[in-house]
Structure formats: C-alpha cells, structure tokens
Coordinates of C-alpha atoms and ligand atoms in Angstrom, one line a residue:
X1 CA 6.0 16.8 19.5
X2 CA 9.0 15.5 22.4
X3 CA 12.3 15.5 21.1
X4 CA 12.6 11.7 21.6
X5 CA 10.0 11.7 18.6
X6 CA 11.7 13.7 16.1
X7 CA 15.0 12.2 17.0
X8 CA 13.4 8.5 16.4
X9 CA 11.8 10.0 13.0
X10 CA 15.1 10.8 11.8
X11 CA 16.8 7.5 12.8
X12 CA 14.1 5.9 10.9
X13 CA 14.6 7.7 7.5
X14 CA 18.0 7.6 8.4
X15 CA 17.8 3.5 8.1
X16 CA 15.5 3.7 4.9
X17 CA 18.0 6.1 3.0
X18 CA 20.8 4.5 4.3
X19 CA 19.2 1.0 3.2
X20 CA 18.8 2.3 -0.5
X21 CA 22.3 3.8 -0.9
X22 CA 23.8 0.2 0.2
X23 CA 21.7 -1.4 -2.6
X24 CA 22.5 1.7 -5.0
X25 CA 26.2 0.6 -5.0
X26 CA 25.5 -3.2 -5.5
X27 CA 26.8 -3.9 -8.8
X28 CA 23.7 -3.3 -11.3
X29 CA 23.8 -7.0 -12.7
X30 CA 22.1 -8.1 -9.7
X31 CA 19.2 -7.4 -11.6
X32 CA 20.4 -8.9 -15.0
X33 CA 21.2 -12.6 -12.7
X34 CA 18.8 -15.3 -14.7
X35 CA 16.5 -14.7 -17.7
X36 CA 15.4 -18.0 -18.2
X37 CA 12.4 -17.4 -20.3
X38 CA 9.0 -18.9 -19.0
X39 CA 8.0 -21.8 -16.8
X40 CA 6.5 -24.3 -18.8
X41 CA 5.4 -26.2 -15.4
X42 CA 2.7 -24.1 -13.5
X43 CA 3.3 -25.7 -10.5
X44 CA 6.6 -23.5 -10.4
X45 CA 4.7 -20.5 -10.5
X46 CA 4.9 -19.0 -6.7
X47 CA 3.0 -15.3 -7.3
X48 CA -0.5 -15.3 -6.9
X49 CA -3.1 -13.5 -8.8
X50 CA -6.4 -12.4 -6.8
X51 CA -9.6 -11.0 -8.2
X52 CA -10.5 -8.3 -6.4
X53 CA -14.0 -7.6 -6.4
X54 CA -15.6 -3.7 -6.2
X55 CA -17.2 -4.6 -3.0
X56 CA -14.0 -5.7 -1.3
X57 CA -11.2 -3.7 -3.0
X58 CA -8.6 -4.9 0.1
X59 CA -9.5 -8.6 0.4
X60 CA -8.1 -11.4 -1.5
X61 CA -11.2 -13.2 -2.0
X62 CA -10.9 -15.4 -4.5
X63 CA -7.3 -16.3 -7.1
X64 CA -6.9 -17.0 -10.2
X65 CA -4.8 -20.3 -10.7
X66 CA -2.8 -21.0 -13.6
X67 CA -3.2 -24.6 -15.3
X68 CA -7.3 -24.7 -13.2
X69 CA -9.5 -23.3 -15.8
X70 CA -12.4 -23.8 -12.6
X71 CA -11.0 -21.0 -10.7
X72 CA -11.9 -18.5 -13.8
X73 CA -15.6 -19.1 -12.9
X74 CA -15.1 -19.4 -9.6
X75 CA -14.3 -15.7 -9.2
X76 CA -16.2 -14.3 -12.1
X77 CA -14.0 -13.6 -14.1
X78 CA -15.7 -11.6 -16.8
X79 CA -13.9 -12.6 -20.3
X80 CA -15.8 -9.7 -22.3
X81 CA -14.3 -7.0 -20.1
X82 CA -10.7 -6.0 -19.8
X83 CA -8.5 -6.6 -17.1
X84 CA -6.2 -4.6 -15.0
X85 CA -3.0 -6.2 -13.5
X86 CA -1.9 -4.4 -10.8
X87 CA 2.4 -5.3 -9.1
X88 CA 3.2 -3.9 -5.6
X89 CA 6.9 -3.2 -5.1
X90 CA 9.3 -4.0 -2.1
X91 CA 7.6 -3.9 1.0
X92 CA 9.1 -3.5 4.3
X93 CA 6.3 -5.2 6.3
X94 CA 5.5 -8.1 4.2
X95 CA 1.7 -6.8 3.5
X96 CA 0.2 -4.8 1.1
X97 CA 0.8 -1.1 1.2
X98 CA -2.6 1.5 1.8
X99 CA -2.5 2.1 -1.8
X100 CA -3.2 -1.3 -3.0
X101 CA -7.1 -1.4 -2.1
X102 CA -7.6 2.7 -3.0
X103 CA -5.9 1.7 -6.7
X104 CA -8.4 -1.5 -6.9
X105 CA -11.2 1.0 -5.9
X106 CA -10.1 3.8 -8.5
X107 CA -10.2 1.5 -11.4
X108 CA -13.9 -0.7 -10.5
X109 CA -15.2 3.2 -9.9
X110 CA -14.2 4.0 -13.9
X111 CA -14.5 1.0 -15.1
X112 CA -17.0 -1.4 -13.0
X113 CA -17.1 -4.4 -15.3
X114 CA -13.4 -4.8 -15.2
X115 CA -11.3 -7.6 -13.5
X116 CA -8.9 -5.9 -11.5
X117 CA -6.3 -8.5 -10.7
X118 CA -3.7 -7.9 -7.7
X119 CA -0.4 -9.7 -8.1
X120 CA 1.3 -10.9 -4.8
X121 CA 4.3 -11.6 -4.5
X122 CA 4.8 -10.7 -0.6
X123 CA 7.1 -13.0 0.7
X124 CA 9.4 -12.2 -2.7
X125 CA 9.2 -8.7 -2.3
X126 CA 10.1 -8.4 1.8
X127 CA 13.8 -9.8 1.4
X128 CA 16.4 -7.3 1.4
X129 CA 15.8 -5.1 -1.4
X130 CA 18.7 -6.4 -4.1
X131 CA 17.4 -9.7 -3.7
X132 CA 13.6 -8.4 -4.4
X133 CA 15.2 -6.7 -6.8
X134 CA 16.6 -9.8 -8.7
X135 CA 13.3 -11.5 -7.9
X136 CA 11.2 -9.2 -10.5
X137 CA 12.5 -11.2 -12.9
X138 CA 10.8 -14.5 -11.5
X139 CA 7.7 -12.3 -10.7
X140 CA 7.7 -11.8 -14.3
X141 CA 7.9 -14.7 -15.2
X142 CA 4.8 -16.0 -13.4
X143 CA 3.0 -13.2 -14.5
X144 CA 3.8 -13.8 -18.2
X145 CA 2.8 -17.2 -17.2
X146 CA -0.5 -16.6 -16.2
X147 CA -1.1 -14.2 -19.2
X148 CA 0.0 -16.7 -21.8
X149 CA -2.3 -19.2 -20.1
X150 CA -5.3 -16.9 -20.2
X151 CA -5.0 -16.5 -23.8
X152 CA -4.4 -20.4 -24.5
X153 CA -7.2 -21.6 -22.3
X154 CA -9.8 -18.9 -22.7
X155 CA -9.1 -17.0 -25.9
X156 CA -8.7 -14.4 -23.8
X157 CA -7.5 -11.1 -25.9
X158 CA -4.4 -9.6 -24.7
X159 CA -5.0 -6.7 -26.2
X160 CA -7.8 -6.3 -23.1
X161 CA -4.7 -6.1 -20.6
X162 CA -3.1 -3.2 -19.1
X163 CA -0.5 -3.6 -16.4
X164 CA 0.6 -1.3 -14.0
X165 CA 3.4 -1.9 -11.7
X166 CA 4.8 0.4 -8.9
X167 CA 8.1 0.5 -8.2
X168 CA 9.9 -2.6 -8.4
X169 CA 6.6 -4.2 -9.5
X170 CA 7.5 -1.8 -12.8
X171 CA 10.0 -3.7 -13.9
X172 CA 8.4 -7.1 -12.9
X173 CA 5.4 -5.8 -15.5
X174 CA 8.5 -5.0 -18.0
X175 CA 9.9 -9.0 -17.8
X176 CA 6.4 -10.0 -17.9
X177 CA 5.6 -7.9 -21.0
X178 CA 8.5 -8.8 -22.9
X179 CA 7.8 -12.7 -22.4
X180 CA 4.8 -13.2 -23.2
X181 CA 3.8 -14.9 -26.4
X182 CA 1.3 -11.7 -27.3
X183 CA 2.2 -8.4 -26.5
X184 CA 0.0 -6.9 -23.7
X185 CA -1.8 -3.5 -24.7
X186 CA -0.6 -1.1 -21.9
X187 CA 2.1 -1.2 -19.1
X188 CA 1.7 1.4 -16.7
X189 CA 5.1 1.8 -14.7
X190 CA 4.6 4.1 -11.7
X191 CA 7.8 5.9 -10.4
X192 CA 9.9 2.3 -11.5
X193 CA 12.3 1.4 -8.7
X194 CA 15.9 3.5 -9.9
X195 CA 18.3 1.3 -7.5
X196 CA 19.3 -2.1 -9.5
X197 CA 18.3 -0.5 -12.7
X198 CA 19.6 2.5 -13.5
X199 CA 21.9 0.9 -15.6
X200 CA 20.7 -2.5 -16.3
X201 CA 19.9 -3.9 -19.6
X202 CA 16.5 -2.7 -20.9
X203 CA 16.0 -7.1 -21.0
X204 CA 15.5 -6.7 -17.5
X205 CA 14.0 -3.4 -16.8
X206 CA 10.4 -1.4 -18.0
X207 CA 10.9 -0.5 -21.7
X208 CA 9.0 0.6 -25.1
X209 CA 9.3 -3.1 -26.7
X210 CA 7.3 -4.8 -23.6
X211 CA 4.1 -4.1 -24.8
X212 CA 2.2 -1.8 -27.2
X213 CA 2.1 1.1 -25.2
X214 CA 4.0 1.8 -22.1
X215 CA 3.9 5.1 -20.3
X216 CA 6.0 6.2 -17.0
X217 CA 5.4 8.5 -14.2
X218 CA 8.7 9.4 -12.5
X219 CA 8.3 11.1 -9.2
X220 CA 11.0 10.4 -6.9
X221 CA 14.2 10.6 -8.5
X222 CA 16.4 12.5 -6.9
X223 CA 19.8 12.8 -6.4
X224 CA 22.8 11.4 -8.5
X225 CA 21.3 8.6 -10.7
X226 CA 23.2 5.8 -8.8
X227 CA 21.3 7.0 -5.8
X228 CA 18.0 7.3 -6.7
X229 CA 14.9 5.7 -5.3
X230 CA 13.0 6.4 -8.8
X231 CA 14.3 5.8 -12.0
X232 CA 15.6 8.9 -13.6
X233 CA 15.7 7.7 -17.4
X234 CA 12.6 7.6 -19.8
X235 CA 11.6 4.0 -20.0
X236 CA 8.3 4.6 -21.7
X237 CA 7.0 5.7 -25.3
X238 CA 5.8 8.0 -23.1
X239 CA 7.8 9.7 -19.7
X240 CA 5.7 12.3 -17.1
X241 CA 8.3 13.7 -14.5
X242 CA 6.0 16.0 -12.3
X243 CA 7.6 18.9 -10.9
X244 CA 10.8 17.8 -12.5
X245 CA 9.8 14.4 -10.9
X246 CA 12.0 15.0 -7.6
X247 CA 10.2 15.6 -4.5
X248 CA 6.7 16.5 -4.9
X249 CA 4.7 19.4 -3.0
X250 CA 3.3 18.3 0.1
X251 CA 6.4 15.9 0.8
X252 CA 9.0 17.8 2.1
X253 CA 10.6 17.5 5.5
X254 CA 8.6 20.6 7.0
X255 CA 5.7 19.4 5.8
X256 CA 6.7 16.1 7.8
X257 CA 7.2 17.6 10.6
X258 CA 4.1 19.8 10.7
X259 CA 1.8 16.6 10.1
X260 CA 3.7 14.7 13.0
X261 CA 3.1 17.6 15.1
X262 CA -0.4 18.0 14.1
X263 CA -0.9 13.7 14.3
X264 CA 1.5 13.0 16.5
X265 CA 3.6 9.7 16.2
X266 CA 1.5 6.4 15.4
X267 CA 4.2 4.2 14.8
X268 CA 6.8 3.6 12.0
X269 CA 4.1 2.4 9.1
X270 CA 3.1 6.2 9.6
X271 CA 7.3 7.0 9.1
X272 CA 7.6 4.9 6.1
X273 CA 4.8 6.2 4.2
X274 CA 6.1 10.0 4.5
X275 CA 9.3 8.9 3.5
X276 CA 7.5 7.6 0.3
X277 CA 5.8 10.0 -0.5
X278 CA 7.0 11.5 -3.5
X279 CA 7.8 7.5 -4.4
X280 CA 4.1 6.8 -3.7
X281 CA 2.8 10.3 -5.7
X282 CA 3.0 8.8 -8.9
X283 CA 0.3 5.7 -7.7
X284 CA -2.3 9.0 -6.7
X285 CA -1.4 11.1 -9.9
X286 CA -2.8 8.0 -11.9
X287 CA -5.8 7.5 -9.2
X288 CA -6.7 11.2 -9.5
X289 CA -6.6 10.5 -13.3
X290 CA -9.0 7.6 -12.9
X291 CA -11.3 9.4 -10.3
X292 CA -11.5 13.1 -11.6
X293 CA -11.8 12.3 -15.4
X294 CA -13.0 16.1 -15.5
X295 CA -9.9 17.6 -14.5
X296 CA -6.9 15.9 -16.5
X297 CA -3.6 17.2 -15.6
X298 CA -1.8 18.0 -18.9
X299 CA 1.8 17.4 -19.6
X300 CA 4.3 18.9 -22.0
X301 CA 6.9 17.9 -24.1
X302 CA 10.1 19.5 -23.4
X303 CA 13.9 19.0 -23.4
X304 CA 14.8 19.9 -19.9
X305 CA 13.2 20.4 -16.5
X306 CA 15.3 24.0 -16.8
X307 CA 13.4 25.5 -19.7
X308 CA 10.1 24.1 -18.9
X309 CA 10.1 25.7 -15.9
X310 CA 10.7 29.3 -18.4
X311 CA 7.5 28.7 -19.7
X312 CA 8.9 27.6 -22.9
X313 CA 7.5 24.1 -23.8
X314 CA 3.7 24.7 -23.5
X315 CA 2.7 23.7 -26.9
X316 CA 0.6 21.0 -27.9
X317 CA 1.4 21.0 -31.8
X318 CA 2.8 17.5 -33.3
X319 CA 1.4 15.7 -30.0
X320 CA 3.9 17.5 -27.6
X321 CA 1.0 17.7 -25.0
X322 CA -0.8 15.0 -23.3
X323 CA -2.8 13.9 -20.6
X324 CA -1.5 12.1 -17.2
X325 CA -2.8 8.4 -16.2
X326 CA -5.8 6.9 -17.7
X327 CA -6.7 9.0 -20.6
X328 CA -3.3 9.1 -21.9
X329 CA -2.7 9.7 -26.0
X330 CA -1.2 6.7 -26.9
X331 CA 1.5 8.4 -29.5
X332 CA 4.2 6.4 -29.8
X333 CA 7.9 8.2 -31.0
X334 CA 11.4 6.9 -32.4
X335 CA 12.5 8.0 -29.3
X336 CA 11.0 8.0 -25.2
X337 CA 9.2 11.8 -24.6
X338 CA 10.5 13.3 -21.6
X339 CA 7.3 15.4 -20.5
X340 CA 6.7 18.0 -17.1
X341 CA 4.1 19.1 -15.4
X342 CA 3.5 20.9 -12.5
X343 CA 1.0 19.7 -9.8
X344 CA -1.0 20.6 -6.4
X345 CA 0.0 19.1 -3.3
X346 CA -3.7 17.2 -2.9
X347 CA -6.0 15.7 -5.0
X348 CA -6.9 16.5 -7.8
X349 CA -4.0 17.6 -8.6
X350 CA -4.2 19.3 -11.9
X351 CA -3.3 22.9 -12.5
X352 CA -2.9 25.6 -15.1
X353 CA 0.2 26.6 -16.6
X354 CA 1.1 30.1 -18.0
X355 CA 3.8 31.3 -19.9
X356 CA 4.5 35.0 -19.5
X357 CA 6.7 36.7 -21.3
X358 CA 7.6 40.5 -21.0
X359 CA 10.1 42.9 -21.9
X360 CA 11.5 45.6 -19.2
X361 CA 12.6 48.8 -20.7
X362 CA 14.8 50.7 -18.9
X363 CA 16.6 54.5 -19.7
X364 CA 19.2 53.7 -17.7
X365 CA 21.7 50.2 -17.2
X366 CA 19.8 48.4 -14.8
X367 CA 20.4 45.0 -13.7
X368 CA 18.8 43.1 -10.6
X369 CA 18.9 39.8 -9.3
X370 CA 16.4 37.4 -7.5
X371 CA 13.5 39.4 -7.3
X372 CA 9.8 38.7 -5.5
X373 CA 6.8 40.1 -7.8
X374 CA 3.2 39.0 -7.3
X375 CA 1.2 38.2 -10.6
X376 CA -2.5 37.9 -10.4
X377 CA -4.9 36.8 -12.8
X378 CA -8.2 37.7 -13.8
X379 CA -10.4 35.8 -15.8
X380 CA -13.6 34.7 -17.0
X381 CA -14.7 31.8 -14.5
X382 CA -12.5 33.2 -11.6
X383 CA -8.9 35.3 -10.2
X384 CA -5.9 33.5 -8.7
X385 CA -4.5 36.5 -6.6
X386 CA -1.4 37.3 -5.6
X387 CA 1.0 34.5 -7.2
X388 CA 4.3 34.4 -6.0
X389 CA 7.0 34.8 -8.5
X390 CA 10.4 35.1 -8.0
X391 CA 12.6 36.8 -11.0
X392 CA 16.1 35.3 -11.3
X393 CA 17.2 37.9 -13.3
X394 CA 16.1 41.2 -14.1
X395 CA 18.1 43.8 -16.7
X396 CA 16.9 46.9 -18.7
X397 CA 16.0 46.1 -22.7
X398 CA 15.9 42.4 -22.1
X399 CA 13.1 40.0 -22.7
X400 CA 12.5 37.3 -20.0
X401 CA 10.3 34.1 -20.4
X402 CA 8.4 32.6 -16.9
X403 CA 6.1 29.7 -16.3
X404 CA 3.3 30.5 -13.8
X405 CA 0.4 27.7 -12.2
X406 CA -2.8 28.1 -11.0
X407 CA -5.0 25.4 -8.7
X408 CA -8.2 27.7 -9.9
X409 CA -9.2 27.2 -13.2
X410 CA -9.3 31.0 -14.1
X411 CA -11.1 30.3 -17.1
X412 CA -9.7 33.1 -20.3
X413 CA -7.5 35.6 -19.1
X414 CA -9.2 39.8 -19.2
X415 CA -7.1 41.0 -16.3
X416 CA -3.2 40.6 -14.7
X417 CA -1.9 42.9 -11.9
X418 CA 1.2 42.8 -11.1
X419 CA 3.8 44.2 -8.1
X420 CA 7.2 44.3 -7.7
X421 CA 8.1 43.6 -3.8
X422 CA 11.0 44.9 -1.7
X423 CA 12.7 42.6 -0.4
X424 CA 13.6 43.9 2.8
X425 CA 12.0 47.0 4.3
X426 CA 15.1 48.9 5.1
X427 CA 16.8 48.6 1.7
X428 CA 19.5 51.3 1.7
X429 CA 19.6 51.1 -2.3
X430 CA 16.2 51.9 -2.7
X431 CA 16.9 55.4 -1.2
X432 CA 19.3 56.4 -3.8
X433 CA 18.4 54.0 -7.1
X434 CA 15.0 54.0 -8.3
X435 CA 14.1 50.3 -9.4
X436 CA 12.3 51.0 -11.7
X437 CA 11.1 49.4 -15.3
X438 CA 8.8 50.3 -18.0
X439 CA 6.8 47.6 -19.3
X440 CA 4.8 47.8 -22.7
X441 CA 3.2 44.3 -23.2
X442 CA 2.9 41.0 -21.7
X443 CA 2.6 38.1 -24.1
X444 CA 1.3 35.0 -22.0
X445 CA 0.5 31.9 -23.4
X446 CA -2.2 29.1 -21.5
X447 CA -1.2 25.8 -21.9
X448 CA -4.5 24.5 -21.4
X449 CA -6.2 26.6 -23.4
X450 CA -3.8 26.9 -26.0
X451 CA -4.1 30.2 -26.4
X452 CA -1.5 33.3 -26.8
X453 CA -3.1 36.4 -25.2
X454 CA -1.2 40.1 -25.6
X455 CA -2.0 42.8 -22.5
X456 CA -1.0 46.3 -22.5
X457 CA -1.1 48.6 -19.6
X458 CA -4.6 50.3 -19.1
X459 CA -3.7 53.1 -18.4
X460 CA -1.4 54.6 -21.8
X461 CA 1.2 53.2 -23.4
X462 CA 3.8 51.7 -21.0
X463 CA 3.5 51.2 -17.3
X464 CA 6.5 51.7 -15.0
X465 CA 6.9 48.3 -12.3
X466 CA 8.4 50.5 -9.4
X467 CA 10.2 47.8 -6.7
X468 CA 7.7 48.5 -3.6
X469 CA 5.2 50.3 -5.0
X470 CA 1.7 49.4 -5.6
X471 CA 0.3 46.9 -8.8
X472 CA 0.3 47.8 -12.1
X473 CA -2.6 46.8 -14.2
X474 CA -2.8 45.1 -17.4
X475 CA -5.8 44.7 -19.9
X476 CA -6.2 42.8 -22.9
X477 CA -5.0 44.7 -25.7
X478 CA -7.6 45.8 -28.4
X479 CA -5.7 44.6 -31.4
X480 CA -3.5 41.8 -31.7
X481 CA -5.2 39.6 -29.9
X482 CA -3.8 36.0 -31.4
X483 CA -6.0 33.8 -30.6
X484 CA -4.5 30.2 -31.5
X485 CA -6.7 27.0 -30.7
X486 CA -5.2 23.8 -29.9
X487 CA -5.1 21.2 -32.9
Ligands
LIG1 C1 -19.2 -8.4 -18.4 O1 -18.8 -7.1 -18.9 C2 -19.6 -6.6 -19.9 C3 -19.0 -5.4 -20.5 O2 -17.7 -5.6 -20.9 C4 -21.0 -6.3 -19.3 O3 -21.9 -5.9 -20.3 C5 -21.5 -7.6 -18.7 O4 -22.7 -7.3 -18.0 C6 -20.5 -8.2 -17.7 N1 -21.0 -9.5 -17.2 C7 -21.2 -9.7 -15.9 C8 -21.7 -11.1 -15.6 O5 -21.0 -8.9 -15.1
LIG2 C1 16.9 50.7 -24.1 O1 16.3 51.0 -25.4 C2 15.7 52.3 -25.6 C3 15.1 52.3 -26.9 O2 14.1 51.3 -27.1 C4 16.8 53.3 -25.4 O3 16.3 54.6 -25.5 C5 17.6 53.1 -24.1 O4 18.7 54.0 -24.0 C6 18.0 51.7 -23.9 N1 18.6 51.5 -22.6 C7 19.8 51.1 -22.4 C8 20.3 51.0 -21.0 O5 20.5 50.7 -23.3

C-alpha cells in the first residue's frame, strides 16, 4: 500500500469522526424538535415500505401503500405470517448499505413465509446527520402510520410485528412503536445512533414502553457519552454490549490497515464500511443469530464491563443469562439489564466463557504485576491450546478471579495446563528472585454449561507455577466435583 493511500484513508475517517463530534455538540433537543403525533392524511406519508421477496432480497420490487388496500395483494403479502420491519440509518451515499439485502436474506432463510418489509427513507436519511437525526421522528411517524393502517384495514395482528432498526433507524422504530394505536410485539434496536440522543427524552428515543419487548445490541460506543457514535445507555428491557460494546475484534485500525494492504484501495464506500465496523457488528451479531441457530452466543447479566471481564457474572440463575438476536428470552425487568459477552471476530461469532479462579500460595511476600500465562483446556469434544492470559496482579495468599473464551467448543473440561511466561528473556530479577507460586486448586466455572468444575494438580498436592518454566498440569479432582446444571 503507497503512502498517498494511507494518508487519504486517514483524511477520510478523519472527516467521518470529525462529522460526528460536530453533531455530538449540537444541543440534544434537535432530536426532541416536533412530536406531533400521527398523520391522519396518508398522502403525507413520504417513507416507503417495500416487500422484499426471498428471491430478490436487494430489489425493491413491489411497496406497500398506505390508504391502497390493492397493493397488499399485489405483493403477496401473506396476513397469516408475521412480518419483519426492517429501518436503515443515516447514509452517506443516499442508497442502501450492503447489510440491507444480507439482513432480508437472514430472516426469509429462518423464517421463509414471513414478509420482510424494508423501510426507506433515503432522501431523509442522506441530509446532514442532525437533520436525519430530527427526521426519525417523521420516519416514525409514517411507520406508525402504516402499522395502524394494517391493523384497521386488514385485522392484521400487531402482535405478528417485530421491528428492527439500526442506528438512527433505532429510534425511528422507538417513535413508531410508541405511536401506534397497538403496541408492536418486538423492537429490535441495533447499536441505536448515541449522537442526538444521548440525552434526549426517552419520547423521542428507543425505550421499554414502545413495544412489548425491546432488546438492544450496543457495539460501538466509545468514548465520552457526548461523543459516541452508539448509544451508551440501556434502552431496552433487555441491553447486550459485546466486548464491553466498544470496538469489536476484527475492527481495529491494524486490522484496517492489513485488509487495505491485502485488498488494496477500492474507493471510499470500502473506507466507510471499516470505519463502521464495530457500528455495523451489531446488524451481523443478530444475522449470525438468525443463520447459525445452533450456536447461540450467550450473554450475562452483570453490573459492570470491569467485573465481567473477572469472570464474575457467569450465572444464569433468576434469568441473568440469555441468548443474543433471534432467540432472545423475552424477560422483562423493573429496570433495563446491562448484559456482556464476549465474541469472535467472524461469523459465527459465539464463544465459550470460563471463569477461573485460583489461589497462589506463597512462603515468602511475593507480589508481581502484569503477567503473561498460557491456559489450555482439555476437554471432552476438543483442547483450545495455549490461551493467552495476562495476570494484572499477582501476590502470595491471595485469591484472584479471571474470565477466559474459547472459539472451540471444548465440550466438559478433564484437562488445564498452565505456564507462567517471562516476559523478557534477559530478566535480571529472575537470576536472584525465584517467581515462584504454589497452587493447590483451580475452581472454574463454564458459563455455557453451567457448571463449576474443581482441578488439583496431578501430580501430589500442590504444584509450584515457576515464571519461565515449563506447564503445570491440572486434573479433575476425584472428590468435590460440584456439578451444578443450569435451571
Ligand atoms: C402464508 O404463511 C403460512 C404460514 O404462516 C403458510 O402456511 C402459507 O403457505 C403461506 N401462504 C402463502 C401463499 O405463501
Ligand atoms: C501464606 O500462608 C501460609 C499458610 O497457609 C503461611 O505458611 C505463609 O507464611 C503465608 N505467606 C505469607 C507471605 O504470609
């Protein structure tokens, strides 16, 4: 890759970032501007609702037209089946983004005798972003519109609708849901658009009350809430932050740059859709969901990105786990659940969360800092080798929690190994100090499986973890073995 290239790449993002930051100052009523409540004239309605078929997922063959009760059988609409309603965001080129037709697909491939109904509202959603922005509310509007109408005309449940809206199109789903005369079933808000409504008035943002279940991927929120692209508070009965839903594996700047050089430069549409890609992640979490129904990724309940990523909050007692996307328990609390998971860079992107826990004994006051160990796993259907783990803390007769993931699906735990690196090969230290700890259990808990496993060193009682010396290995221990299933 030339210079010139990675120079334009970074004026580009540059101009997108920059773009945002101007709209994350803009006061936040811009947003709140006119709730006027429905349009009782159709003819005002300016969004447009296609019915995509399965066979062309990215045309917009055929629309559905509020007020003409022809156009319902002109596109075969199917009235026993339920619908999906599907709202793009902001759009910098004025057409559909590459998700649109792979969504469509996703949801005829799980459910093929469903009307999947793409909203556009293109020439709405290309201004500059705070007047989009203010424009969900319209987009709403014409949605709850053409809902209402559905249900007038046809007797059309609304209980068969589920909405899903990226972005700005979130919120858009949120106005629509909270005006129309029946509440919808499901909204769907994927990684809802942070700048505008941060602070807004939950009137004109996603929330529980717009429909009877509303759940929330956040993926790209990052940064000082003022600043970021995604939404950072819970919306939802129900809110998923993947990997602390900031940036999401696979998306960061070297990986950028290693695609470009591997792809080279194909213009700026290319640009734009790495600079969304942790924005886009939460549209491809929910297709993954739709497309690999064997492999849902699980979420946990948990009060802070910080201890969930200590292994502490893999339970699943009083609904405190739940599934991401399509299969989603519908549990509804007093308040929104804050949930985590962590994910793969690629499709599918489930994994398999451990918590370990283990004690280091130590003769001597020991204390160590930032540590590299490699954990592997052994198990029944396969072994994830070699793990990296890296120990912020470690400090004689103290007892430290850690989460660890696995792509593989290891099956139940038999086996661990683990090894304590050095960090650098000439470490002076190590030639006077031993670093050394003994280690009498591990205690690690599956999240999946839901089950809390005890190992013990197979060889004796305690093992010493020497820093730069070879694994130790741990077996299942012969008695307390608690074996806890999930409720
Ligand atoms: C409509 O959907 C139902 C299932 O909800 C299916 O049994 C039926 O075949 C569909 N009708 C048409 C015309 O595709
Ligand atoms: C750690 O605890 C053991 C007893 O379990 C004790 O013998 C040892 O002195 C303690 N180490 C330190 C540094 O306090």
């Amino acid at each position: 890759m030339r210079s010139g290239e990675v120079l334009a790449l970074f004026i580009w993002m540059h101009c997108l970032l920059a773009s945002y930051k101007v709209i994350a100052t803009t006061e936040p009523t811009t947003a709140t501007a006119n709730i006027f409540g429905k349009k009782t004239d159709f003819k005002d309605i300016e969004s447009k609702f296609a019915l995509r078929t399965p066979n062309e997922p990215d045309e917009d063959t055929c629309y559905l037209i509020p007020g003409q009760e022809h156009s319902i059988a002109e596109c075969n609409f199917n009235q026993t089946s339920k619908t999906f309603v599907v709202i793009h965001g902001w759009t910098v080129t004025g057409m559909y983004e590459s998700w649109v037709p792979k969504l469509v697909d996703a949801l005829y491939r799980r459910e093929p005798d469903s009307n999947v109904i793409v909203v556009d509202w293109l020439s709405r959603a290309q201004q500059h972003y705070p007047v989009s922005a203010g424009y969900t509310q319209l987009v709403g509007q014409d949605v709850a519109s053409f809902i209402d109408w559905m249900e007038e005309q046809l007797n059309y449940p609304v209980d068969n609708i589920h909405i899903l809206g990226y972005s700005l199109g979130a919120h858009a789903a949120g106005v629509a849901g909270s005006l129309t005369k029946n509440k919808v079933n499901r909204i769907t808000g994927l990684d809802p658009a942070g700048p505008s409504f941060e602070y807004a008035e939950i009137s004109v943002t996603l929330s529980p009350d717009d429909a009877d279940f509303v759940d929330v991927v956040h993926t790209y929120s990052v940064g000082t809430p003022d600043r970021s692209i995604g939404i950072q508070r819970p919306v939802g009965h129900i809110d998923i932050y993947p990997n602390g839903g900031n940036f999401q594996p696979g998306c960061n700047i070297g990986e950028t740059i290693r695609l470009m050089a591997e792809k080279g430069l194909r213009g700026f549409v290319d640009m734009d859709q790495i600079v969304k890609c942790s924005h886009e992640r939460s549209i491809h979490l929910f297709i993954d969901s739709l497309l690999n129904e064997e492999k849902p990724s699980m979420a946990y309940r948990c009060n802070s990105k910080e201890a969930f990523d200590k292994g502490l909050c893999l339970s699943c007692r009083k609904n405190r786990c739940n599934t991401l996307g399509y299969k989603v328990n519908k549990i509804r609390g007093k308040r929104s659940a804050k949930m985590f998971m962590k994910t793969s860079s690629q499709m599918p992107f489930k994994v398999f969360h451990y918590q370990v826990k283990v004690h280091f004994f130590g003769k001597k006051n020991l204390t160590v800092t930032n540590q590299p160990l490699l954990v592997s796993l052994y198990g029944t259907k396969g072994e994830s080798e070699n793990r990296p783990l890296r120990l912020a803390e470690m400090s004689s007769n103290k007892t430290y929690s850690y989460l660890i993931f696995t792509e593989l699906d290891v099956g139940e735990l038999l086996m661990l190994k683990v090894k304590w690196e050095k960090e650098s090969f000439f470490s002076l230290s190590d030639w006077f100090t031993t670093y050394a700890f003994d280690i009498q259990k591990i205690r690690i808990k599956s999240g999946e499986l839901q089950k809390k496993l005890v190992f013990c060193p197979e060889n004796g009682k305690h093992a010493t973890l020497t820093r730069g010396k070879g694994s130790v290995v741990f077996v299942r221990c012969n008695e307390n073995t608690i074996v806890k299933k999930r409720e």
